mmCIF file of the C-alpha atoms, coordinates in Angstrom:
data_MODEL
# 
_entry.id   MODEL 
# 
loop_
_atom_site.group_PDB 
_atom_site.id 
_atom_site.type_symbol 
_atom_site.label_atom_id 
_atom_site.label_alt_id 
_atom_site.label_comp_id 
_atom_site.label_asym_id 
_atom_site.label_entity_id 
_atom_site.label_seq_id 
_atom_site.pdbx_PDB_ins_code 
_atom_site.Cartn_x 
_atom_site.Cartn_y 
_atom_site.Cartn_z 
_atom_site.occupancy 
_atom_site.B_iso_or_equiv 
_atom_site.pdbx_formal_charge 
_atom_site.auth_seq_id 
_atom_site.auth_comp_id 
_atom_site.auth_asym_id 
_atom_site.auth_atom_id 
_atom_site.pdbx_PDB_model_num 
ATOM 1   C CA . MET A 1 1   ? 73.250 -127.366 -80.197 1.00 0.00 ? 1   MET A CA 1 
ATOM 2   C CA . TYR A 1 2   ? 75.588 -128.871 -77.617 1.00 0.00 ? 2   TYR A CA 1 
ATOM 3   C CA . ALA A 1 3   ? 79.254 -129.678 -77.475 1.00 0.00 ? 3   ALA A CA 1 
ATOM 4   C CA . ILE A 1 4   ? 81.579 -131.820 -75.524 1.00 0.00 ? 4   ILE A CA 1 
ATOM 5   C CA . ILE A 1 5   ? 84.691 -130.022 -74.591 1.00 0.00 ? 5   ILE A CA 1 
ATOM 6   C CA . ARG A 1 6   ? 87.949 -131.041 -72.882 1.00 0.00 ? 6   ARG A CA 1 
ATOM 7   C CA . THR A 1 7   ? 89.805 -128.876 -70.319 1.00 0.00 ? 7   THR A CA 1 
ATOM 8   C CA . GLY A 1 8   ? 92.036 -129.876 -67.469 1.00 0.00 ? 8   GLY A CA 1 
ATOM 9   C CA . GLY A 1 9   ? 92.054 -133.495 -68.673 1.00 0.00 ? 9   GLY A CA 1 
ATOM 10  C CA . LYS A 1 10  ? 88.264 -133.771 -68.138 1.00 0.00 ? 10  LYS A CA 1 
ATOM 11  C CA . GLN A 1 11  ? 85.271 -133.724 -70.459 1.00 0.00 ? 11  GLN A CA 1 
ATOM 12  C CA . TYR A 1 12  ? 82.198 -131.550 -70.121 1.00 0.00 ? 12  TYR A CA 1 
ATOM 13  C CA . LYS A 1 13  ? 78.939 -131.404 -72.083 1.00 0.00 ? 13  LYS A CA 1 
ATOM 14  C CA . VAL A 1 14  ? 77.784 -127.863 -72.509 1.00 0.00 ? 14  VAL A CA 1 
ATOM 15  C CA . GLN A 1 15  ? 75.111 -125.748 -74.176 1.00 0.00 ? 15  GLN A CA 1 
ATOM 16  C CA . ALA A 1 16  ? 74.800 -121.999 -74.798 1.00 0.00 ? 16  ALA A CA 1 
ATOM 17  C CA . GLY A 1 17  ? 73.804 -120.355 -71.548 1.00 0.00 ? 17  GLY A CA 1 
ATOM 18  C CA . ASP A 1 18  ? 75.246 -123.144 -69.281 1.00 0.00 ? 18  ASP A CA 1 
ATOM 19  C CA . VAL A 1 19  ? 77.460 -122.464 -66.286 1.00 0.00 ? 19  VAL A CA 1 
ATOM 20  C CA . VAL A 1 20  ? 80.148 -125.076 -65.637 1.00 0.00 ? 20  VAL A CA 1 
ATOM 21  C CA . GLN A 1 21  ? 82.923 -125.400 -63.094 1.00 0.00 ? 21  GLN A CA 1 
ATOM 22  C CA . VAL A 1 22  ? 86.212 -126.665 -64.350 1.00 0.00 ? 22  VAL A CA 1 
ATOM 23  C CA . ASP A 1 23  ? 89.711 -127.034 -62.846 1.00 0.00 ? 23  ASP A CA 1 
ATOM 24  C CA . LYS A 1 24  ? 91.398 -123.700 -62.351 1.00 0.00 ? 24  LYS A CA 1 
ATOM 25  C CA . LEU A 1 25  ? 92.400 -121.804 -65.513 1.00 0.00 ? 25  LEU A CA 1 
ATOM 26  C CA . GLU A 1 26  ? 94.877 -118.926 -65.624 1.00 0.00 ? 26  GLU A CA 1 
ATOM 27  C CA . GLN A 1 27  ? 92.428 -116.443 -66.959 1.00 0.00 ? 27  GLN A CA 1 
ATOM 28  C CA . ALA A 1 28  ? 91.445 -113.081 -65.539 1.00 0.00 ? 28  ALA A CA 1 
ATOM 29  C CA . LEU A 1 29  ? 87.985 -112.612 -63.996 1.00 0.00 ? 29  LEU A CA 1 
ATOM 30  C CA . GLY A 1 30  ? 85.511 -111.557 -66.666 1.00 0.00 ? 30  GLY A CA 1 
ATOM 31  C CA . ALA A 1 31  ? 87.801 -112.544 -69.519 1.00 0.00 ? 31  ALA A CA 1 
ATOM 32  C CA . GLU A 1 32  ? 86.264 -113.896 -72.628 1.00 0.00 ? 32  GLU A CA 1 
ATOM 33  C CA . PHE A 1 33  ? 88.130 -116.630 -74.632 1.00 0.00 ? 33  PHE A CA 1 
ATOM 34  C CA . GLU A 1 34  ? 87.597 -119.658 -76.871 1.00 0.00 ? 34  GLU A CA 1 
ATOM 35  C CA . ILE A 1 35  ? 87.974 -123.291 -76.213 1.00 0.00 ? 35  ILE A CA 1 
ATOM 36  C CA . ASN A 1 36  ? 89.060 -125.213 -79.318 1.00 0.00 ? 36  ASN A CA 1 
ATOM 37  C CA . GLU A 1 37  ? 89.386 -128.662 -77.798 1.00 0.00 ? 37  GLU A CA 1 
ATOM 38  C CA . VAL A 1 38  ? 85.853 -129.735 -78.915 1.00 0.00 ? 38  VAL A CA 1 
ATOM 39  C CA . LEU A 1 39  ? 85.443 -133.575 -79.015 1.00 0.00 ? 39  LEU A CA 1 
ATOM 40  C CA . MET A 1 40  ? 81.943 -133.648 -80.331 1.00 0.00 ? 40  MET A CA 1 
ATOM 41  C CA . VAL A 1 41  ? 79.189 -131.364 -81.592 1.00 0.00 ? 41  VAL A CA 1 
ATOM 42  C CA . GLY A 1 42  ? 75.472 -132.412 -81.502 1.00 0.00 ? 42  GLY A CA 1 
ATOM 43  C CA . GLY A 1 43  ? 72.176 -130.974 -82.472 1.00 0.00 ? 43  GLY A CA 1 
ATOM 44  C CA . GLU A 1 44  ? 70.529 -131.193 -85.861 1.00 0.00 ? 44  GLU A CA 1 
ATOM 45  C CA . SER A 1 45  ? 73.571 -133.068 -87.079 1.00 0.00 ? 45  SER A CA 1 
ATOM 46  C CA . THR A 1 46  ? 76.295 -134.821 -85.116 1.00 0.00 ? 46  THR A CA 1 
ATOM 47  C CA . ALA A 1 47  ? 80.043 -134.423 -85.658 1.00 0.00 ? 47  ALA A CA 1 
ATOM 48  C CA . VAL A 1 48  ? 82.555 -136.634 -83.823 1.00 0.00 ? 48  VAL A CA 1 
ATOM 49  C CA . GLY A 1 49  ? 86.148 -135.519 -83.765 1.00 0.00 ? 49  GLY A CA 1 
ATOM 50  C CA . GLN A 1 50  ? 89.173 -137.666 -84.388 1.00 0.00 ? 50  GLN A CA 1 
ATOM 51  C CA . PRO A 1 51  ? 90.117 -136.574 -81.743 1.00 0.00 ? 51  PRO A CA 1 
ATOM 52  C CA . LEU A 1 52  ? 88.877 -132.967 -82.247 1.00 0.00 ? 52  LEU A CA 1 
ATOM 53  C CA . VAL A 1 53  ? 86.142 -131.516 -84.424 1.00 0.00 ? 53  VAL A CA 1 
ATOM 54  C CA . LYS A 1 54  ? 87.699 -129.161 -86.967 1.00 0.00 ? 54  LYS A CA 1 
ATOM 55  C CA . GLY A 1 55  ? 86.309 -125.682 -87.089 1.00 0.00 ? 55  GLY A CA 1 
ATOM 56  C CA . ALA A 1 56  ? 84.340 -126.090 -83.867 1.00 0.00 ? 56  ALA A CA 1 
ATOM 57  C CA . LYS A 1 57  ? 84.830 -123.685 -80.915 1.00 0.00 ? 57  LYS A CA 1 
ATOM 58  C CA . VAL A 1 58  ? 83.007 -122.756 -77.715 1.00 0.00 ? 58  VAL A CA 1 
ATOM 59  C CA . THR A 1 59  ? 83.144 -119.170 -76.487 1.00 0.00 ? 59  THR A CA 1 
ATOM 60  C CA . VAL A 1 60  ? 83.124 -118.797 -72.653 1.00 0.00 ? 60  VAL A CA 1 
ATOM 61  C CA . VAL A 1 61  ? 83.406 -116.042 -70.091 1.00 0.00 ? 61  VAL A CA 1 
ATOM 62  C CA . VAL A 1 62  ? 85.110 -116.433 -66.644 1.00 0.00 ? 62  VAL A CA 1 
ATOM 63  C CA . THR A 1 63  ? 82.470 -115.587 -64.113 1.00 0.00 ? 63  THR A CA 1 
ATOM 64  C CA . LYS A 1 64  ? 84.151 -116.740 -60.917 1.00 0.00 ? 64  LYS A CA 1 
ATOM 65  C CA . GLN A 1 65  ? 87.639 -117.743 -59.550 1.00 0.00 ? 65  GLN A CA 1 
ATOM 66  C CA . ALA A 1 66  ? 87.205 -119.506 -56.164 1.00 0.00 ? 66  ALA A CA 1 
ATOM 67  C CA . LYS A 1 67  ? 87.683 -122.567 -54.016 1.00 0.00 ? 67  LYS A CA 1 
ATOM 68  C CA . THR A 1 68  ? 85.391 -125.449 -53.221 1.00 0.00 ? 68  THR A CA 1 
ATOM 69  C CA . ARG A 1 69  ? 84.127 -126.078 -49.667 1.00 0.00 ? 69  ARG A CA 1 
ATOM 70  C CA . LYS A 1 70  ? 86.575 -127.626 -47.271 1.00 0.00 ? 70  LYS A CA 1 
ATOM 71  C CA . GLU A 1 71  ? 86.918 -131.402 -47.566 1.00 0.00 ? 71  GLU A CA 1 
ATOM 72  C CA . ILE A 1 72  ? 88.217 -133.554 -44.732 1.00 0.00 ? 72  ILE A CA 1 
ATOM 73  C CA . VAL A 1 73  ? 90.895 -136.088 -45.630 1.00 0.00 ? 73  VAL A CA 1 
ATOM 74  C CA . PHE A 1 74  ? 91.281 -138.812 -42.955 1.00 0.00 ? 74  PHE A CA 1 
ATOM 75  C CA . LYS A 1 75  ? 93.611 -141.820 -43.249 1.00 0.00 ? 75  LYS A CA 1 
ATOM 76  C CA . LYS A 1 76  ? 93.804 -144.760 -40.850 1.00 0.00 ? 76  LYS A CA 1 
ATOM 77  C CA . LYS A 1 77  ? 95.576 -148.041 -40.680 1.00 0.00 ? 77  LYS A CA 1 
ATOM 78  C CA . ARG A 1 78  ? 94.119 -150.651 -38.310 1.00 0.00 ? 78  ARG A CA 1 
ATOM 79  C CA . ARG A 1 79  ? 96.252 -151.959 -35.460 1.00 0.00 ? 79  ARG A CA 1 
ATOM 80  C CA . GLN A 1 80  ? 99.147 -149.744 -36.385 1.00 0.00 ? 80  GLN A CA 1 
ATOM 81  C CA . GLY A 1 81  ? 98.273 -146.522 -34.600 1.00 0.00 ? 81  GLY A CA 1 
ATOM 82  C CA . TYR A 1 82  ? 98.422 -144.710 -37.910 1.00 0.00 ? 82  TYR A CA 1 
ATOM 83  C CA . ARG A 1 83  ? 96.107 -141.740 -38.265 1.00 0.00 ? 83  ARG A CA 1 
ATOM 84  C CA . LYS A 1 84  ? 96.349 -138.735 -40.545 1.00 0.00 ? 84  LYS A CA 1 
ATOM 85  C CA . PHE A 1 85  ? 93.944 -135.781 -40.672 1.00 0.00 ? 85  PHE A CA 1 
ATOM 86  C CA . ALA A 1 86  ? 94.024 -133.004 -43.206 1.00 0.00 ? 86  ALA A CA 1 
ATOM 87  C CA . THR A 1 87  ? 91.722 -130.673 -45.033 1.00 0.00 ? 87  THR A CA 1 
ATOM 88  C CA . HIS A 1 88  ? 91.663 -129.549 -48.745 1.00 0.00 ? 88  HIS A CA 1 
ATOM 89  C CA . LYS A 1 89  ? 90.073 -126.883 -50.801 1.00 0.00 ? 89  LYS A CA 1 
ATOM 90  C CA . GLN A 1 90  ? 90.158 -127.296 -54.603 1.00 0.00 ? 90  GLN A CA 1 
ATOM 91  C CA . GLU A 1 91  ? 90.521 -124.233 -56.731 1.00 0.00 ? 91  GLU A CA 1 
ATOM 92  C CA . PHE A 1 92  ? 88.109 -123.983 -59.634 1.00 0.00 ? 92  PHE A CA 1 
ATOM 93  C CA . THR A 1 93  ? 87.053 -121.607 -62.420 1.00 0.00 ? 93  THR A CA 1 
ATOM 94  C CA . GLU A 1 94  ? 83.434 -121.006 -63.260 1.00 0.00 ? 94  GLU A CA 1 
ATOM 95  C CA . LEU A 1 95  ? 82.707 -120.506 -66.913 1.00 0.00 ? 95  LEU A CA 1 
ATOM 96  C CA . PHE A 1 96  ? 79.589 -119.217 -68.657 1.00 0.00 ? 96  PHE A CA 1 
ATOM 97  C CA . VAL A 1 97  ? 79.090 -120.638 -72.140 1.00 0.00 ? 97  VAL A CA 1 
ATOM 98  C CA . LYS A 1 98  ? 78.312 -117.655 -74.362 1.00 0.00 ? 98  LYS A CA 1 
ATOM 99  C CA . ALA A 1 99  ? 78.214 -119.358 -77.819 1.00 0.00 ? 99  ALA A CA 1 
ATOM 100 C CA . ILE A 1 100 ? 78.933 -122.610 -79.684 1.00 0.00 ? 100 ILE A CA 1 
ATOM 101 C CA . SER A 1 101 ? 80.078 -122.299 -83.254 1.00 0.00 ? 101 SER A CA 1 
ATOM 102 C CA . PHE A 1 102 ? 80.440 -124.961 -85.893 1.00 0.00 ? 102 PHE A CA 1 
ATOM 103 C CA . ASP A 1 103 ? 80.078 -125.276 -89.652 1.00 0.00 ? 103 ASP A CA 1 
ATOM 104 C CA . GLY A 1 104 ? 78.993 -121.728 -90.124 1.00 0.00 ? 104 GLY A CA 1 
ATOM 105 C CA . LYS A 1 105 ? 76.358 -121.937 -87.485 1.00 0.00 ? 105 LYS A CA 1 
ATOM 106 C CA . THR A 1 106 ? 76.318 -120.296 -84.029 1.00 0.00 ? 106 THR A CA 1 
ATOM 107 C CA . ALA A 1 107 ? 74.197 -121.031 -81.018 1.00 0.00 ? 107 ALA A CA 1 
ATOM 108 C CA . LYS A 1 108 ? 74.187 -117.957 -78.767 1.00 0.00 ? 108 LYS A CA 1 
ATOM 109 C CA . SER A 1 109 ? 72.924 -117.507 -75.203 1.00 0.00 ? 109 SER A CA 1 
ATOM 110 C CA . ASP A 1 110 ? 70.090 -115.001 -74.544 1.00 0.00 ? 110 ASP A CA 1 
ATOM 111 C CA . GLU A 1 111 ? 71.376 -114.220 -71.148 1.00 0.00 ? 111 GLU A CA 1 
ATOM 112 C CA . ALA A 1 112 ? 74.372 -112.222 -70.146 1.00 0.00 ? 112 ALA A CA 1 
ATOM 113 C CA . ALA A 1 113 ? 77.209 -113.520 -67.950 1.00 0.00 ? 113 ALA A CA 1 
ATOM 114 C CA . THR A 1 114 ? 77.080 -112.584 -64.290 1.00 0.00 ? 114 THR A CA 1 
ATOM 115 C CA . VAL A 1 115 ? 80.687 -112.039 -63.007 1.00 0.00 ? 115 VAL A CA 1 
ATOM 116 C CA . VAL A 1 116 ? 81.158 -112.466 -59.216 1.00 0.00 ? 116 VAL A CA 1 
ATOM 117 C CA . ASP A 1 117 ? 84.257 -111.109 -57.516 1.00 0.00 ? 117 ASP A CA 1 
ATOM 118 C CA . VAL A 1 118 ? 84.631 -113.505 -54.516 1.00 0.00 ? 118 VAL A CA 1 
ATOM 119 C CA . LYS A 1 119 ? 87.315 -111.346 -52.842 1.00 0.00 ? 119 LYS A CA 1 
ATOM 120 C CA . ALA A 1 120 ? 85.288 -108.133 -53.148 1.00 0.00 ? 120 ALA A CA 1 
ATOM 121 C CA . VAL A 1 121 ? 82.218 -109.974 -51.623 1.00 0.00 ? 121 VAL A CA 1 
ATOM 122 C CA . ARG A 1 122 ? 84.276 -111.210 -48.683 1.00 0.00 ? 122 ARG A CA 1 
ATOM 123 C CA . ALA A 1 123 ? 85.782 -107.735 -48.106 1.00 0.00 ? 123 ALA A CA 1 
ATOM 124 C CA . GLU A 1 124 ? 82.243 -106.227 -47.986 1.00 0.00 ? 124 GLU A CA 1 
ATOM 125 C CA . LYS A 1 125 ? 81.150 -108.824 -45.480 1.00 0.00 ? 125 LYS A CA 1 
ATOM 126 C CA . ALA A 1 126 ? 84.223 -108.226 -43.325 1.00 0.00 ? 126 ALA A CA 1 
ATOM 127 C CA . GLN A 1 127 ? 83.549 -104.470 -43.416 1.00 0.00 ? 127 GLN A CA 1 
ATOM 128 C CA . ALA A 1 128 ? 79.929 -105.058 -42.481 1.00 0.00 ? 128 ALA A CA 1 
ATOM 129 C CA . ARG A 1 129 ? 81.014 -107.236 -39.434 1.00 0.00 ? 129 ARG A CA 1 
ATOM 130 C CA . VAL A 1 130 ? 83.447 -104.590 -38.282 1.00 0.00 ? 130 VAL A CA 1 
ATOM 131 C CA . ALA A 1 131 ? 80.752 -101.872 -38.521 1.00 0.00 ? 131 ALA A CA 1 
ATOM 132 C CA . ALA A 1 132 ? 78.234 -104.069 -36.625 1.00 0.00 ? 132 ALA A CA 1 
ATOM 133 C CA . ARG A 1 133 ? 80.882 -104.714 -33.893 1.00 0.00 ? 133 ARG A CA 1 
ATOM 134 C CA . LYS A 1 134 ? 81.605 -101.007 -33.491 1.00 0.00 ? 134 LYS A CA 1 
ATOM 135 C CA . GLU A 1 135 ? 77.881 -100.241 -33.302 1.00 0.00 ? 135 GLU A CA 1 
ATOM 136 C CA . ARG A 1 136 ? 77.439 -102.901 -30.582 1.00 0.00 ? 136 ARG A CA 1 
ATOM 137 C CA . ALA A 1 137 ? 80.394 -101.452 -28.662 1.00 0.00 ? 137 ALA A CA 1 
ATOM 138 C CA . ALA A 1 138 ? 78.844 -97.932  -28.858 1.00 0.00 ? 138 ALA A CA 1 
ATOM 139 C CA . ASN A 1 139 ? 75.467 -99.132  -27.693 1.00 0.00 ? 139 ASN A CA 1 
ATOM 140 C CA . LYS A 1 140 ? 76.949 -101.339 -24.928 1.00 0.00 ? 140 LYS A CA 1 
ATOM 141 C CA . GLY A 1 141 ? 76.927 -98.569  -22.295 1.00 0.00 ? 141 GLY A CA 1 
ATOM 142 C CA . THR A 1 142 ? 73.309 -97.772  -23.034 1.00 0.00 ? 142 THR A CA 1 
ATOM 143 C CA . ALA A 1 143 ? 72.384 -101.458 -22.910 1.00 0.00 ? 143 ALA A CA 1 
ATOM 144 C CA . GLU A 1 144 ? 74.083 -101.921 -19.534 1.00 0.00 ? 144 GLU A CA 1 
ATOM 145 C CA . VAL A 1 145 ? 72.116 -98.940  -18.063 1.00 0.00 ? 145 VAL A CA 1 
ATOM 146 C CA . VAL A 1 146 ? 68.901 -100.369 -19.360 1.00 0.00 ? 146 VAL A CA 1 
ATOM 147 C CA . LYS A 1 147 ? 69.744 -103.761 -17.870 1.00 0.00 ? 147 LYS A CA 1 
ATOM 148 C CA . LYS A 1 148 ? 70.654 -102.270 -14.473 1.00 0.00 ? 148 LYS A CA 1 
ATOM 149 C CA . ALA A 1 149 ? 67.383 -100.342 -14.431 1.00 0.00 ? 149 ALA A CA 1 
ATOM 150 C CA . ALA A 1 150 ? 65.356 -103.454 -15.345 1.00 0.00 ? 150 ALA A CA 1 
ATOM 151 C CA . LYS A 1 151 ? 67.150 -105.445 -12.511 1.00 0.00 ? 151 LYS A CA 1 
ATOM 152 C CA . LYS A 1 152 ? 66.247 -102.672 -9.967  1.00 0.00 ? 152 LYS A CA 1 
ATOM 153 C CA . VAL A 1 153 ? 62.600 -102.817 -10.988 1.00 0.00 ? 153 VAL A CA 1 
ATOM 154 C CA . ALA A 1 154 ? 62.610 -106.556 -10.810 1.00 0.00 ? 154 ALA A CA 1 
ATOM 155 C CA . LYS A 1 155 ? 64.135 -106.468 -7.360  1.00 0.00 ? 155 LYS A CA 1 
ATOM 156 C CA . LYS A 1 156 ? 61.391 -104.063 -6.189  1.00 0.00 ? 156 LYS A CA 1 
ATOM 157 C CA . LYS A 1 157 ? 58.739 -106.262 -7.530  1.00 0.00 ? 157 LYS A CA 1 
ATOM 158 C CA . VAL A 1 158 ? 60.237 -109.279 -5.779  1.00 0.00 ? 158 VAL A CA 1 
ATOM 159 C CA . ALA A 1 159 ? 60.501 -107.263 -2.487  1.00 0.00 ? 159 ALA A CA 1 
ATOM 160 C CA . LYS A 1 160 ? 56.763 -106.334 -2.726  1.00 0.00 ? 160 LYS A CA 1 
ATOM 161 C CA . LYS A 1 161 ? 55.774 -109.880 -3.360  1.00 0.00 ? 161 LYS A CA 1 
ATOM 162 C CA . ALA A 1 162 ? 57.837 -111.003 -0.344  1.00 0.00 ? 162 ALA A CA 1 
ATOM 163 C CA . VAL A 1 163 ? 56.093 -108.369 1.903   1.00 0.00 ? 163 VAL A CA 1 
ATOM 164 C CA . LYS A 1 164 ? 52.717 -109.620 0.686   1.00 0.00 ? 164 LYS A CA 1 
ATOM 165 C CA . LYS A 1 165 ? 53.633 -113.198 1.246   1.00 0.00 ? 165 LYS A CA 1 
ATOM 166 C CA . THR A 1 166 ? 55.070 -112.742 4.699   1.00 0.00 ? 166 THR A CA 1 
ATOM 167 C CA . GLY A 1 167 ? 52.268 -110.461 5.756   1.00 0.00 ? 167 GLY A CA 1 
ATOM 168 C CA . THR A 1 168 ? 49.857 -111.632 8.551   1.00 0.00 ? 168 THR A CA 1 
ATOM 169 C CA . LYS A 1 169 ? 46.208 -110.996 9.341   1.00 0.00 ? 169 LYS A CA 1 
ATOM 170 C CA . PHE A 1 170 ? 46.822 -110.893 13.082  1.00 0.00 ? 170 PHE A CA 1 
ATOM 171 C CA . HIS A 1 171 ? 48.577 -107.978 14.709  1.00 0.00 ? 171 HIS A CA 1 
ATOM 172 C CA . LEU A 1 172 ? 49.633 -107.173 18.268  1.00 0.00 ? 172 LEU A CA 1 
ATOM 173 C CA . GLY A 1 173 ? 47.057 -105.606 20.537  1.00 0.00 ? 173 GLY A CA 1 
ATOM 174 C CA . ASN A 1 174 ? 46.972 -105.159 24.325  1.00 0.00 ? 174 ASN A CA 1 
ATOM 175 C CA . ASN A 1 175 ? 48.944 -107.441 26.690  1.00 0.00 ? 175 ASN A CA 1 
ATOM 176 C CA . VAL A 1 176 ? 50.484 -109.544 23.943  1.00 0.00 ? 176 VAL A CA 1 
ATOM 177 C CA . LYS A 1 177 ? 53.927 -109.970 22.364  1.00 0.00 ? 177 LYS A CA 1 
ATOM 178 C CA . MET A 1 178 ? 55.395 -111.709 19.322  1.00 0.00 ? 178 MET A CA 1 
ATOM 179 C CA . GLY A 1 179 ? 58.283 -114.245 19.318  1.00 0.00 ? 179 GLY A CA 1 
ATOM 180 C CA . ARG A 1 180 ? 61.007 -114.678 16.776  1.00 0.00 ? 180 ARG A CA 1 
ATOM 181 C CA . ASP A 1 181 ? 58.974 -117.348 15.010  1.00 0.00 ? 181 ASP A CA 1 
ATOM 182 C CA . TYR A 1 182 ? 56.059 -114.802 14.799  1.00 0.00 ? 182 TYR A CA 1 
ATOM 183 C CA . THR A 1 183 ? 54.170 -116.613 17.594  1.00 0.00 ? 183 THR A CA 1 
ATOM 184 C CA . ILE A 1 184 ? 51.810 -114.310 19.422  1.00 0.00 ? 184 ILE A CA 1 
ATOM 185 C CA . TYR A 1 185 ? 51.730 -115.053 23.210  1.00 0.00 ? 185 TYR A CA 1 
ATOM 186 C CA . SER A 1 186 ? 50.048 -113.342 26.135  1.00 0.00 ? 186 SER A CA 1 
ATOM 187 C CA . VAL A 1 187 ? 51.839 -111.658 29.010  1.00 0.00 ? 187 VAL A CA 1 
ATOM 188 C CA . VAL A 1 188 ? 48.855 -111.811 31.409  1.00 0.00 ? 188 VAL A CA 1 
ATOM 189 C CA . GLU A 1 189 ? 46.068 -114.177 32.103  1.00 0.00 ? 189 GLU A CA 1 
ATOM 190 C CA . GLY A 1 190 ? 42.725 -113.093 30.767  1.00 0.00 ? 190 GLY A CA 1 
ATOM 191 C CA . LEU A 1 191 ? 40.210 -113.188 27.974  1.00 0.00 ? 191 LEU A CA 1 
ATOM 192 C CA . VAL A 1 192 ? 41.479 -113.183 24.363  1.00 0.00 ? 192 VAL A CA 1 
ATOM 193 C CA . LYS A 1 193 ? 39.679 -110.949 21.917  1.00 0.00 ? 193 LYS A CA 1 
ATOM 194 C CA . PHE A 1 194 ? 40.051 -110.473 18.165  1.00 0.00 ? 194 PHE A CA 1 
ATOM 195 C CA . GLU A 1 195 ? 39.394 -106.848 17.235  1.00 0.00 ? 195 GLU A CA 1 
ATOM 196 C CA . ARG A 1 196 ? 38.926 -105.995 13.527  1.00 0.00 ? 196 ARG A CA 1 
ATOM 197 C CA . PHE A 1 197 ? 40.769 -102.772 12.469  1.00 0.00 ? 197 PHE A CA 1 
ATOM 198 C CA . SER A 1 198 ? 40.670 -103.307 8.691   1.00 0.00 ? 198 SER A CA 1 
ATOM 199 C CA . LYS A 1 199 ? 38.871 -105.376 6.164   1.00 0.00 ? 199 LYS A CA 1 
ATOM 200 C CA . GLU A 1 200 ? 40.967 -108.495 6.523   1.00 0.00 ? 200 GLU A CA 1 
ATOM 201 C CA . ARG A 1 201 ? 43.200 -107.701 9.630   1.00 0.00 ? 201 ARG A CA 1 
ATOM 202 C CA . PHE A 1 202 ? 42.636 -108.182 13.330  1.00 0.00 ? 202 PHE A CA 1 
ATOM 203 C CA . LYS A 1 203 ? 44.260 -107.112 16.582  1.00 0.00 ? 203 LYS A CA 1 
ATOM 204 C CA . VAL A 1 204 ? 44.846 -109.817 19.181  1.00 0.00 ? 204 VAL A CA 1 
ATOM 205 C CA . SER A 1 205 ? 44.354 -108.528 22.708  1.00 0.00 ? 205 SER A CA 1 
ATOM 206 C CA . VAL A 1 206 ? 44.165 -110.138 26.108  1.00 0.00 ? 206 VAL A CA 1 
ATOM 207 C CA . TYR A 1 207 ? 42.130 -108.526 28.814  1.00 0.00 ? 207 TYR A CA 1 
ATOM 208 C CA . PRO A 1 208 ? 42.550 -109.486 32.479  1.00 0.00 ? 208 PRO A CA 1 
ATOM 209 C CA . LYS A 1 209 ? 39.655 -111.030 34.203  1.00 0.00 ? 209 LYS A CA 1 
ATOM 210 C CA . ALA A 1 210 ? 37.715 -108.813 36.528  1.00 0.00 ? 210 ALA A CA 1 
ATOM 211 C CA . VAL A 1 211 ? 38.176 -109.761 40.157  1.00 0.00 ? 211 VAL A CA 1 
# 
């Protein structure tokens, strides 16, 4: 069984168990009431109202009182410099169709109405955000200490890499010196010798010629 109801100047086709959004009604959250403005009832037999169906009623439960998503309203007139920008949220009431009654017959929903308190949900989310903010603030000091320690370790690693990169295989031996550009030069005339003192490193020495 289905019914076509009228509320807020609009018509809605509903069945038992349906959830429908209508223009805001001054009803308390969780309230149960009857809609008597039934224009048509269909099912095994059809009854059309003139304008209403006598004896027909739809029992509904208010499950939510909220607003729609923000809609942008923009108006513009060409070549006149006219621009208007606004936003709008439409208030609505969500109804759960509990039963449809007509001619001694009643179609009931097998499911129960789920009532949602939007304000309570928003308050819980706000409390959760505040608690998370406080937790982050409490852990901020610990996080900064960890970051500083990590930076120190990273600097040490970079320094070690720099030492390895700037290292040389040739070191100063006898009668030689090193310039600012790491050039090794001799201070006497003689014979140049490369003397190994480790696996990959050598000493550069210059020995004077025997007279």
